Short mmCIF file of N, CA, C and O in Angstrom, two decimals:
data_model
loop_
_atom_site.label_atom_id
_atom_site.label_comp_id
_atom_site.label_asym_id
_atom_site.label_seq_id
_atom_site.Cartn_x
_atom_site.Cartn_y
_atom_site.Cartn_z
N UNK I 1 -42.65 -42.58 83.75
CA UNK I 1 -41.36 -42.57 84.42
C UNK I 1 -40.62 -43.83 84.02
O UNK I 1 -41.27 -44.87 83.91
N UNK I 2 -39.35 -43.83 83.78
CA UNK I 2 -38.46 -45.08 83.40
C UNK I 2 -37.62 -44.96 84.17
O UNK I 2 -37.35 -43.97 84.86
N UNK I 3 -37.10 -46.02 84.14
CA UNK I 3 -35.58 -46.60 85.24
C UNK I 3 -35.94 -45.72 86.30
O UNK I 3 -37.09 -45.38 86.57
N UNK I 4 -34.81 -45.33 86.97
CA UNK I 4 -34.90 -44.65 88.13
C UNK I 4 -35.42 -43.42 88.20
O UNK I 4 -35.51 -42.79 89.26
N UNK I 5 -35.81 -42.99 87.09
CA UNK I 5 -35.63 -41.35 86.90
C UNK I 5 -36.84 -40.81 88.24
O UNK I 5 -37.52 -41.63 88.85
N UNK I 6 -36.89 -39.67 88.43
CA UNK I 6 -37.76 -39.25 89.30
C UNK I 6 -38.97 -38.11 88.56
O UNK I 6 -38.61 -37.19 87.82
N UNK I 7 -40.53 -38.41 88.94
CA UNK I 7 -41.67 -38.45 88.33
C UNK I 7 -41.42 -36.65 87.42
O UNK I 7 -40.75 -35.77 87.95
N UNK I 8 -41.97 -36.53 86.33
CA UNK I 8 -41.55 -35.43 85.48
C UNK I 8 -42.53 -34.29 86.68
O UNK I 8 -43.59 -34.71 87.13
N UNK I 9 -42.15 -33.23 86.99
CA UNK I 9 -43.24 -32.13 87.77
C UNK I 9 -43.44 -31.39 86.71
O UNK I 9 -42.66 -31.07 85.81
N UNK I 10 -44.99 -31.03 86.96
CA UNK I 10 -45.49 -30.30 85.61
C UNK I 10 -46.39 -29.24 86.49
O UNK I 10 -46.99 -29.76 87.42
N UNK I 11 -46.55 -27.90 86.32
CA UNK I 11 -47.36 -26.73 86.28
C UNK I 11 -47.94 -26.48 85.39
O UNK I 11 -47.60 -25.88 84.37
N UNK I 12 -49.55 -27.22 85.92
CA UNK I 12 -50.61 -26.60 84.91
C UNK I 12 -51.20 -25.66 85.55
O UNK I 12 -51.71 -25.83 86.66
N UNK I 13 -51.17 -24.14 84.66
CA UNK I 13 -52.32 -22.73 85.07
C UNK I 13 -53.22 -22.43 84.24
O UNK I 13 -53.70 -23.02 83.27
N UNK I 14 -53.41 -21.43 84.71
CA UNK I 14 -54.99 -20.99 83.69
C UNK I 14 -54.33 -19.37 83.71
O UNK I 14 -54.56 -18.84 84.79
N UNK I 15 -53.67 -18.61 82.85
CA UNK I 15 -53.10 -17.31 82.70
C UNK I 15 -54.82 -16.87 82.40
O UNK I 15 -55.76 -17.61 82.14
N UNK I 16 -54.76 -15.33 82.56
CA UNK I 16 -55.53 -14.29 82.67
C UNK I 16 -56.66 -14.68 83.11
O UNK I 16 -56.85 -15.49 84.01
N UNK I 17 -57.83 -13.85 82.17
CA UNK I 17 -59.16 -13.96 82.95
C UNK I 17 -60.15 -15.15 82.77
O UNK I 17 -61.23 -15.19 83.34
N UNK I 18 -59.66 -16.18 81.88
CA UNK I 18 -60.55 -16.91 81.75
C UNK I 18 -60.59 -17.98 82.81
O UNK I 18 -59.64 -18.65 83.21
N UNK I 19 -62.09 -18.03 83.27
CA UNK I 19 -62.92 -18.85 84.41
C UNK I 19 -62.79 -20.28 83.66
O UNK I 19 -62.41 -20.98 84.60
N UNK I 20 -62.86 -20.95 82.80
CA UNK I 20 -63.23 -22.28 82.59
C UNK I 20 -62.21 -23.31 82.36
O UNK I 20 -61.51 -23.62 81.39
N UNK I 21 -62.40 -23.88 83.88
CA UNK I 21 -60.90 -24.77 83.88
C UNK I 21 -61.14 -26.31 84.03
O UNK I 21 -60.45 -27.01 84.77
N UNK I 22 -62.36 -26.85 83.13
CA UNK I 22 -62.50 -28.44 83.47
C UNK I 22 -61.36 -28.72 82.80
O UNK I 22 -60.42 -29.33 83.29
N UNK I 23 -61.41 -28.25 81.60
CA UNK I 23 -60.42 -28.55 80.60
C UNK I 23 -58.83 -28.63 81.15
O UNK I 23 -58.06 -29.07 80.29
N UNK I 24 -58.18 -28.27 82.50
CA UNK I 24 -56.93 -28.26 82.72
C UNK I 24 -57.14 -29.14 83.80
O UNK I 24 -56.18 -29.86 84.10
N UNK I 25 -58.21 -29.24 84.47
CA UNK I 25 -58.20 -30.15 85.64
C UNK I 25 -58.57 -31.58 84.86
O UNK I 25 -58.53 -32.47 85.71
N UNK I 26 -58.88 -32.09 83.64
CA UNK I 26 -58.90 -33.55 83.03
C UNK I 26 -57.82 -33.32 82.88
O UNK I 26 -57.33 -34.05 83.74
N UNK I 27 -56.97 -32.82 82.39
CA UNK I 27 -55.04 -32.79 81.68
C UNK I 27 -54.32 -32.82 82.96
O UNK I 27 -53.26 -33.44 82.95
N UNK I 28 -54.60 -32.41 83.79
CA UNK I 28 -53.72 -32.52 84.87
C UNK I 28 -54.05 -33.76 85.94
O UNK I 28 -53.33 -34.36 86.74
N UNK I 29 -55.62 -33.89 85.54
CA UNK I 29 -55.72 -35.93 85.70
C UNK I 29 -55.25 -36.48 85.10
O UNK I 29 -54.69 -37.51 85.51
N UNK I 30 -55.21 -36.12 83.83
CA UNK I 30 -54.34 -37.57 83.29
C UNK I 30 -52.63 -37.28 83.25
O UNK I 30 -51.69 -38.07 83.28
N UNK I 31 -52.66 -36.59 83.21
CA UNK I 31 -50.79 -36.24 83.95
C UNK I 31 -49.93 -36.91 85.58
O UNK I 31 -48.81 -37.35 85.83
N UNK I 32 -51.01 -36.71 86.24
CA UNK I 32 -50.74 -37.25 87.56
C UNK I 32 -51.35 -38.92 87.54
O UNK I 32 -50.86 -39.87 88.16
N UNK I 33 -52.53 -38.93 86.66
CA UNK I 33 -52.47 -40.69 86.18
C UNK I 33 -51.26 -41.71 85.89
O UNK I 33 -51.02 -42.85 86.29
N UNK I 34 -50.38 -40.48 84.73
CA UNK I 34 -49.01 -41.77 84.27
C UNK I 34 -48.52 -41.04 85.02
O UNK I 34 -47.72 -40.48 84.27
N UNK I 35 -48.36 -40.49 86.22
CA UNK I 35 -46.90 -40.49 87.11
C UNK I 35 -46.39 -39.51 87.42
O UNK I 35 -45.62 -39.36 88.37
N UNK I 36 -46.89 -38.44 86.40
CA UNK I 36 -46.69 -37.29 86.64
C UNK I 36 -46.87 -36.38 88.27
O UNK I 36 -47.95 -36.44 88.86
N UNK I 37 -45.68 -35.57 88.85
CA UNK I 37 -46.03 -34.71 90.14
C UNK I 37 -46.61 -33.63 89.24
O UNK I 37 -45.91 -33.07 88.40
N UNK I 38 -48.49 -33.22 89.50
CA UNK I 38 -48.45 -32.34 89.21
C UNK I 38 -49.39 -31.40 90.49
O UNK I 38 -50.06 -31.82 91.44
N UNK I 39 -49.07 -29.90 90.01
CA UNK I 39 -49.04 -28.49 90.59
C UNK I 39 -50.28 -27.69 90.07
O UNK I 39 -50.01 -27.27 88.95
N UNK I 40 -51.40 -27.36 90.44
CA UNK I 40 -52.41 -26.86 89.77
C UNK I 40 -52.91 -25.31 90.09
O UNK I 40 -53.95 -25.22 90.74
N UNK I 41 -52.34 -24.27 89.75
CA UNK I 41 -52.62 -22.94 90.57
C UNK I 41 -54.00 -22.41 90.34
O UNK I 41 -54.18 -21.28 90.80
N UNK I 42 -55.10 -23.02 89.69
CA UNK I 42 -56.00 -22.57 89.41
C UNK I 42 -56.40 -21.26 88.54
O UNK I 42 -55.51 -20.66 87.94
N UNK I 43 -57.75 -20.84 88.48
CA UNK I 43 -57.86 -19.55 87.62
C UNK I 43 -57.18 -18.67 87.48
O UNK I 43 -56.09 -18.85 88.02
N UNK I 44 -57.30 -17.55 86.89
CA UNK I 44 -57.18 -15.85 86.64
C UNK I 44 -55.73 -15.91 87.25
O UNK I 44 -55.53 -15.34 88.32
N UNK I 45 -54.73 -16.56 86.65
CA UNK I 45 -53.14 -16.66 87.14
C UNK I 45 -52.34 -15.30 86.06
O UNK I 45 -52.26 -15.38 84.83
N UNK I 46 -51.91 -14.33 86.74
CA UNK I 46 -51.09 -13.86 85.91
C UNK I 46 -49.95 -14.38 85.51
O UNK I 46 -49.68 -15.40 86.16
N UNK I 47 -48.93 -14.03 84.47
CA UNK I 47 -47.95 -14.21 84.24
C UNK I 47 -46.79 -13.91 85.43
O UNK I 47 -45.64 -14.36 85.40
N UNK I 48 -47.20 -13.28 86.23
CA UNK I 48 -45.87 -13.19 87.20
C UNK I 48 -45.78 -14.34 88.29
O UNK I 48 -44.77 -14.84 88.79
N UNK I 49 -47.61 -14.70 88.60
CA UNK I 49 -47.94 -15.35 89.67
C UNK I 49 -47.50 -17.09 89.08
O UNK I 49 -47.08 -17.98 89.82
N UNK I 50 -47.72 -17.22 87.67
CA UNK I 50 -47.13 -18.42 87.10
C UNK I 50 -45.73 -18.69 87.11
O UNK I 50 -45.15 -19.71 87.46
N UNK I 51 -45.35 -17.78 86.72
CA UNK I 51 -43.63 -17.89 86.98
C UNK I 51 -43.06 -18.05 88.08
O UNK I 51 -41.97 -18.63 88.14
N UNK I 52 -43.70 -17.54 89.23
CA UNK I 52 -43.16 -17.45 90.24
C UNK I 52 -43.13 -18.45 90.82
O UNK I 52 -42.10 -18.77 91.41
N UNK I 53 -44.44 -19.41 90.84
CA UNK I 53 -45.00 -20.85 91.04
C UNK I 53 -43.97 -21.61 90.65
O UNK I 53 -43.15 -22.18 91.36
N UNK I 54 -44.07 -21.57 89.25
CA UNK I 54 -42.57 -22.51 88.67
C UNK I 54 -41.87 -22.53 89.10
O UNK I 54 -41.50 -23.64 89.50
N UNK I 55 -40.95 -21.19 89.45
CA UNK I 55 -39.50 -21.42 89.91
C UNK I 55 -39.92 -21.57 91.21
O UNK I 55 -39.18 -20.67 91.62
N UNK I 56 -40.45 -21.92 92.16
CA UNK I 56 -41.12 -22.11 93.38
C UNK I 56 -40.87 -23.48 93.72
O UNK I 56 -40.10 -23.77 94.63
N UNK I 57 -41.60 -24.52 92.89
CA UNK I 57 -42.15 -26.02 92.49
C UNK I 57 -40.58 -26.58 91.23
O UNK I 57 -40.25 -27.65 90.73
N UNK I 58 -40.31 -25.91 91.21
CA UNK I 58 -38.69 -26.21 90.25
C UNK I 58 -39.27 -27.23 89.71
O UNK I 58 -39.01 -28.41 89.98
N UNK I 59 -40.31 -26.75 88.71
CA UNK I 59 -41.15 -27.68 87.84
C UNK I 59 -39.80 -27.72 86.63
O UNK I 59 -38.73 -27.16 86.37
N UNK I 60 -40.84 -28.91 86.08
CA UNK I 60 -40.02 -29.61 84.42
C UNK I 60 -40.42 -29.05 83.62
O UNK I 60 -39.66 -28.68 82.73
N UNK I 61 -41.98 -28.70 83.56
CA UNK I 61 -42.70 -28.53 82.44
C UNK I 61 -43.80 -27.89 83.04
O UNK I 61 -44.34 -28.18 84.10
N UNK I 62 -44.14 -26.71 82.03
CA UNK I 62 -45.52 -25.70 82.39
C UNK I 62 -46.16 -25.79 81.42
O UNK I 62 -45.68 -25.60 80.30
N UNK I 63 -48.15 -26.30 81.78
CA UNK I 63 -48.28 -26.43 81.03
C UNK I 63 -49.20 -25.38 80.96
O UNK I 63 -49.39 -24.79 82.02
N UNK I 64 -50.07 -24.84 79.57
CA UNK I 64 -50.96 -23.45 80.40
C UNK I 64 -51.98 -23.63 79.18
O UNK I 64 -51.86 -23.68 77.95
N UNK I 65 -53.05 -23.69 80.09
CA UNK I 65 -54.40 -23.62 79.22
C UNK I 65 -55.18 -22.13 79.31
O UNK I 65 -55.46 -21.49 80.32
N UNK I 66 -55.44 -21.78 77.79
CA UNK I 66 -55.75 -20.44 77.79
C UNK I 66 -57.02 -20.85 76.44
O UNK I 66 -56.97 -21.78 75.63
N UNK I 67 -57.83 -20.02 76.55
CA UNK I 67 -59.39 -20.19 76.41
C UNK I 67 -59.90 -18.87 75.67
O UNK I 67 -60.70 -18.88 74.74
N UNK I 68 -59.35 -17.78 76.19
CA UNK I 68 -59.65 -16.39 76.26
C UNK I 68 -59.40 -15.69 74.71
O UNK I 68 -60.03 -14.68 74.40
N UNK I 69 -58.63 -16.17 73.98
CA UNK I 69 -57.79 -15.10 73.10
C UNK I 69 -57.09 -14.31 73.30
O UNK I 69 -56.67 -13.45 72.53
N UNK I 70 -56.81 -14.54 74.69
CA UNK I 70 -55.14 -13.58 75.10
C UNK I 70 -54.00 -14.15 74.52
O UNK I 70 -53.00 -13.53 74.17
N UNK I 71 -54.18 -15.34 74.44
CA UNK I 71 -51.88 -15.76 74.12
C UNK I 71 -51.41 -15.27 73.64
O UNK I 71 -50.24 -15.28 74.01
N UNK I 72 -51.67 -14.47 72.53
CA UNK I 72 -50.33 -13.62 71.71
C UNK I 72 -50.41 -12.59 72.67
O UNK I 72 -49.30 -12.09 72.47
N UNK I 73 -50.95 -11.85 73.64
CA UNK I 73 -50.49 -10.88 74.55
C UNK I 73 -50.29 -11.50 75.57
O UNK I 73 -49.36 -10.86 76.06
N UNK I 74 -50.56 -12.50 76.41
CA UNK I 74 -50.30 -12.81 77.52
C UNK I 74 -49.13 -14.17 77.55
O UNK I 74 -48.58 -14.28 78.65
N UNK I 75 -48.72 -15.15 76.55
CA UNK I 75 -47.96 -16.24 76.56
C UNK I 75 -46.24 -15.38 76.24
O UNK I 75 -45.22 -15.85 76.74
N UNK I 76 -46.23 -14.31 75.48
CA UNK I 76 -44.74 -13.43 75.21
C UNK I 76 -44.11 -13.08 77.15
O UNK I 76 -43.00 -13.09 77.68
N UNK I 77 -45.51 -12.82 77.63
CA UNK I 77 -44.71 -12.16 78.65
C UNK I 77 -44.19 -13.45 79.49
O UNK I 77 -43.19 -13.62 80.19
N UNK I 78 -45.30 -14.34 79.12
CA UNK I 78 -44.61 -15.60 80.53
C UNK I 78 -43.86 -15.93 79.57
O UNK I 78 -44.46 -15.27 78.72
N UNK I 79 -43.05 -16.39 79.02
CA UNK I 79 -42.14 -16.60 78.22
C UNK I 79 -40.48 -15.64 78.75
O UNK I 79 -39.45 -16.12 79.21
N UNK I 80 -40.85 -14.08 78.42
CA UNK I 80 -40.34 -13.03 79.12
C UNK I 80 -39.75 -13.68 80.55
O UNK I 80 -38.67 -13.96 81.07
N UNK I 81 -40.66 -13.72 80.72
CA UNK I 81 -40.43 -14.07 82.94
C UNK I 81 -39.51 -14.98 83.01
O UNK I 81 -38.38 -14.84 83.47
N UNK I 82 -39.99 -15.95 82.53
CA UNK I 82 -39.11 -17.43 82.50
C UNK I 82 -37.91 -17.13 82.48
O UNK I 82 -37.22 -17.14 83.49
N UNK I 83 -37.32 -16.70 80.84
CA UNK I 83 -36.18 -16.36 80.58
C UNK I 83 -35.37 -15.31 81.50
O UNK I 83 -34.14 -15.32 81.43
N UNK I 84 -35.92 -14.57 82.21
CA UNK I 84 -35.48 -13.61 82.91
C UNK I 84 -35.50 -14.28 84.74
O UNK I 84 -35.32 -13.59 85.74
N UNK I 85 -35.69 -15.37 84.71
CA UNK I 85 -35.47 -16.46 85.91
C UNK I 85 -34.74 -17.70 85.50
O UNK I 85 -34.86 -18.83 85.96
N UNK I 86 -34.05 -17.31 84.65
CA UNK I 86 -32.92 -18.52 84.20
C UNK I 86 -33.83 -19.99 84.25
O UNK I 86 -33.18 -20.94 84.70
N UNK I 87 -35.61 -20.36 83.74
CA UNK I 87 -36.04 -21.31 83.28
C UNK I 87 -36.46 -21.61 81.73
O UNK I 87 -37.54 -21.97 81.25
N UNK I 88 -35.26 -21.33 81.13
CA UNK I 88 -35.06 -21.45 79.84
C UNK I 88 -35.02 -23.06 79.45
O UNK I 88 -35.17 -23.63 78.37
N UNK I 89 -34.77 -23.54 80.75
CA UNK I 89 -34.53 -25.46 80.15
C UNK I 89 -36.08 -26.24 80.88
O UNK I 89 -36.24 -27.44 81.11
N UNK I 90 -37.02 -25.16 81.12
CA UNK I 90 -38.87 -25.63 81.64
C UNK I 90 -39.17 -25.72 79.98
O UNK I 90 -39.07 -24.71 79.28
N UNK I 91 -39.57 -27.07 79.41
CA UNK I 91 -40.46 -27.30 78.91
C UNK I 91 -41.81 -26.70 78.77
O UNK I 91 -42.64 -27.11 79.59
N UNK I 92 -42.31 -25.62 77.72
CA UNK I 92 -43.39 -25.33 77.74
C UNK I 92 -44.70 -25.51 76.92
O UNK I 92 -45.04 -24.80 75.98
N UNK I 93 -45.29 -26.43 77.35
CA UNK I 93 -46.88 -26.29 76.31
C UNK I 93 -48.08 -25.73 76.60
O UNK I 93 -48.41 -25.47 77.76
N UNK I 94 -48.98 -25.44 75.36
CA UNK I 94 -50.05 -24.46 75.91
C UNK I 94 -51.28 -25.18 75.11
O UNK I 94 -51.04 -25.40 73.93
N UNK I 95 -52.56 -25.59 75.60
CA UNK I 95 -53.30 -25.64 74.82
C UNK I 95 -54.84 -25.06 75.10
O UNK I 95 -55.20 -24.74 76.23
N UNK I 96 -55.56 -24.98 74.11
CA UNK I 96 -56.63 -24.43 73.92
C UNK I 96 -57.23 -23.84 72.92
O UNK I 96 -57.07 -24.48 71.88
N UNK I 97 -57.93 -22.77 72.78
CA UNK I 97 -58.54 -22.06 71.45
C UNK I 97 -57.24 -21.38 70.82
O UNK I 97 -56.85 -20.27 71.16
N UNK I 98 -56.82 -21.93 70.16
CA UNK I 98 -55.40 -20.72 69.45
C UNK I 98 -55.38 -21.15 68.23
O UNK I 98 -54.96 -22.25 67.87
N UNK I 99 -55.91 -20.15 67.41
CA UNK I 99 -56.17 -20.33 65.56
C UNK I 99 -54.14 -20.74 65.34
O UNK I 99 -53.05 -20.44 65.82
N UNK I 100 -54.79 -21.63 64.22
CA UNK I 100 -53.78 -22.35 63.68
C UNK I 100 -52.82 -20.96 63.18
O UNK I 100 -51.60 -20.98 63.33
N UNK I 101 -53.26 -20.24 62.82
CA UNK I 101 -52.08 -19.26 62.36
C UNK I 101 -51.24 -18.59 63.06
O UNK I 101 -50.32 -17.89 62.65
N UNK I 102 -51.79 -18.97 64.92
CA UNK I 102 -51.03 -18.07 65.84
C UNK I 102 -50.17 -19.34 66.37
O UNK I 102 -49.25 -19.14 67.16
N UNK I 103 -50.42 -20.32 66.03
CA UNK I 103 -49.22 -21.36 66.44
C UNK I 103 -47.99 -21.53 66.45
O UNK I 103 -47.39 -22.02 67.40
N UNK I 104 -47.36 -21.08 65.16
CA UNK I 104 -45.94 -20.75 64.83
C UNK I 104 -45.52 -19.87 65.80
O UNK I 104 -44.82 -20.08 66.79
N UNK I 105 -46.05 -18.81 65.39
CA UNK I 105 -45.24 -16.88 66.50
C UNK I 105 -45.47 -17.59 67.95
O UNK I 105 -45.21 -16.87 68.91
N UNK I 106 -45.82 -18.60 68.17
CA UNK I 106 -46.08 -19.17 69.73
C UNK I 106 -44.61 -19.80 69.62
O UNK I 106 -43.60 -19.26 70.07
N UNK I 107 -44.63 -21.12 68.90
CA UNK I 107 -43.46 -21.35 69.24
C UNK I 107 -41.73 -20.94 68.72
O UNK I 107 -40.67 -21.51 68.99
N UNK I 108 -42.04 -19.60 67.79
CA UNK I 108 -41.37 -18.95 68.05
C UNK I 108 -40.41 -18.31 69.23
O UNK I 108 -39.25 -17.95 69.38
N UNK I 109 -41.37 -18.38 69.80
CA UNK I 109 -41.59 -17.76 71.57
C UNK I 109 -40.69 -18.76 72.06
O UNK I 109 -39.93 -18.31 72.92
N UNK I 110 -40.55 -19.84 71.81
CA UNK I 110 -40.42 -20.72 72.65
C UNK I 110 -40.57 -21.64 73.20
O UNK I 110 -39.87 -22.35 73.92
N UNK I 111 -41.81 -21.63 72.77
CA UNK I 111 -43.55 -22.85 73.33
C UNK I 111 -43.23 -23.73 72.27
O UNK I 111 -43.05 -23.46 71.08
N UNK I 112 -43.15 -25.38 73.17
CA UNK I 112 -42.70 -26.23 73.02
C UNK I 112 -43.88 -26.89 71.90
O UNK I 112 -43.40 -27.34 70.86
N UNK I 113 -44.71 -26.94 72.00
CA UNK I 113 -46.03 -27.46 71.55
C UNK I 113 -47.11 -26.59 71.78
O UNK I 113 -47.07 -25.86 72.77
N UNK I 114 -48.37 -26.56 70.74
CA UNK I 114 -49.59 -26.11 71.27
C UNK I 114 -50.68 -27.12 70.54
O UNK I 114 -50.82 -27.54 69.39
N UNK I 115 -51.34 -27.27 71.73
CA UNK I 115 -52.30 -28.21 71.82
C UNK I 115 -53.92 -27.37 71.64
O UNK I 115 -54.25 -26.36 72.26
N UNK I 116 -54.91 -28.24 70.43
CA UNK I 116 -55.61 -27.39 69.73
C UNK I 116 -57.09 -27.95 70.60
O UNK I 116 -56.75 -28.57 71.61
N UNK I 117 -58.23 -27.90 70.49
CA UNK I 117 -59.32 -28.79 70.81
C UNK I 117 -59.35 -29.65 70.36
O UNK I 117 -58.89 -29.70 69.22
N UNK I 118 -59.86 -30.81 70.94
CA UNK I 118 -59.51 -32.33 70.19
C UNK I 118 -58.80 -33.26 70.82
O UNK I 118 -58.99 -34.46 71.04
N UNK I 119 -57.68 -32.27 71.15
CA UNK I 119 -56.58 -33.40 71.09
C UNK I 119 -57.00 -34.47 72.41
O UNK I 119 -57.84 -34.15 73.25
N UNK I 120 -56.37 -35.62 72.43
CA UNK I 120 -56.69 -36.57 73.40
C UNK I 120 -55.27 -36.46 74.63
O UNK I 120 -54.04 -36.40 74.54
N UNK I 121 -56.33 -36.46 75.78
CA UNK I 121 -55.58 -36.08 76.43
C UNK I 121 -53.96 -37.36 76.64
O UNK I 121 -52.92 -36.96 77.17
N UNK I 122 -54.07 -38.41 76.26
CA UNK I 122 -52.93 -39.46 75.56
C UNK I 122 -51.77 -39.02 75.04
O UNK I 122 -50.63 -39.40 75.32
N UNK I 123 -52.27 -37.83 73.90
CA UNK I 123 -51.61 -37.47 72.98
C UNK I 123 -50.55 -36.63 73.65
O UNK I 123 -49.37 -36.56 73.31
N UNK I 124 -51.21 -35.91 74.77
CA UNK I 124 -50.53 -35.31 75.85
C UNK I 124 -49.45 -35.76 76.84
O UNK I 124 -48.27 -35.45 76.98
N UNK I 125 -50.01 -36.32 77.26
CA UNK I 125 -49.10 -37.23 78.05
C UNK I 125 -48.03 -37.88 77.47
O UNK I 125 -46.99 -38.05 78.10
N UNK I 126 -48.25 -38.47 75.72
CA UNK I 126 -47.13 -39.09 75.60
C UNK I 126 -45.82 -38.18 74.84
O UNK I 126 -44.63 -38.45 74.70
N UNK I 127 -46.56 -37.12 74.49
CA UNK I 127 -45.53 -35.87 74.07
C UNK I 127 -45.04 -35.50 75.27
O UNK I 127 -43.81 -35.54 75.19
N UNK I 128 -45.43 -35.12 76.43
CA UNK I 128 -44.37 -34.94 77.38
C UNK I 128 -43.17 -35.76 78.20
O UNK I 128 -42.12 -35.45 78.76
N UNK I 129 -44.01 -37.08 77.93
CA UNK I 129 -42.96 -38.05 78.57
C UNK I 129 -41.96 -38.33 77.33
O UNK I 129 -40.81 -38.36 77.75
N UNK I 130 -42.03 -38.51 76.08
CA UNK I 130 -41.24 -38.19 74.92
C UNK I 130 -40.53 -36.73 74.48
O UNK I 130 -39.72 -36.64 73.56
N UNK I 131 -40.94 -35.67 75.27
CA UNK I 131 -40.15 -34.59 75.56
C UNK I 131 -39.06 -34.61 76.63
O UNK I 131 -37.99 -34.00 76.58
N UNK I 132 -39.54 -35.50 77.70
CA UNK I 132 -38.61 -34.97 79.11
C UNK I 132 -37.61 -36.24 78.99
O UNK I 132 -36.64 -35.96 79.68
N UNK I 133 -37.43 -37.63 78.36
CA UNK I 133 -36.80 -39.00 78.08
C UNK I 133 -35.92 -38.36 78.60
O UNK I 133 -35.78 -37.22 78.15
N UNK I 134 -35.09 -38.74 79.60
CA UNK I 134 -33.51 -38.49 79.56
C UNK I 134 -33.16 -37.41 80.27
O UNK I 134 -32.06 -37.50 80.82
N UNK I 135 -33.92 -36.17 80.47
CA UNK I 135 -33.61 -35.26 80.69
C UNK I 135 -33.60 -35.03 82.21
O UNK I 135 -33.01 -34.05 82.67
N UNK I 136 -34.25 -35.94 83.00
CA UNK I 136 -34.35 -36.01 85.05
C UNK I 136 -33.49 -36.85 85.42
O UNK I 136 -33.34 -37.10 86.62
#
């Protein structure tokens, strides 16, 4: 957070069926570490139940960890939703198992970033606070 601005709110979910969420609950520690308000809906979140959250929490940024090999069927529709709830200006990143070749048609979509295994959760944090600069 700089100058006055007020703390970035971020929605991290876990879309469809995948159970394994250490991986979003360290990212959403270290999100609420630098300052971040964050929102955690837990597992097996559909796309409607995420969206709805968002525009709920009049989050900044959604972030969505997916594990499963759903995103090219399940990240179009939350994408869909968004746009069809006038949160076209929510920041969106996604990370997890998503072969490098499905990265592009992601942010095609829209999706701001996708975050691969590896990455440090740092790397995270400072792409979003270098995404949202200015914008609260």
């Amino acid at each position: 957070m700089q100058n006055n601005e007020r703390p970035i709110r971020i929605l991290v979910a876990k879309p469809g069926l995948d159970g394994h969420d250490r991986g979003a609950k360290v990212i959403a520690r270290a999100l609420r570490d630098a300052g971040m308000e964050v929102i955690y809906t837990g597992i097996r979140q559909s796309p409607q139940m995420i969206v709805q959250a968002a525009a709920q929490e009049d989050v900044d940024v959604l972030g969505l960890s997916i594990l499963s090999g759903a995103h090219l069927e399940i990240l179009p529709e939350v994408m869909t939703l968004l746009q069809g709830e006038g949160m076209d200006d929510v920041l969106v990143v996604v990370g997890g198992i998503i072969p490098a070749v499905d990265r592009q048609p992601l942010k095609d979509l829209g999706i701001t970033e996708v975050f691969g295994p590896g990455t440090s959760t740092g790397e995270i944090v400072d792409f979003i606070q270098e995404s949202m600069a200015g914008k609260l």
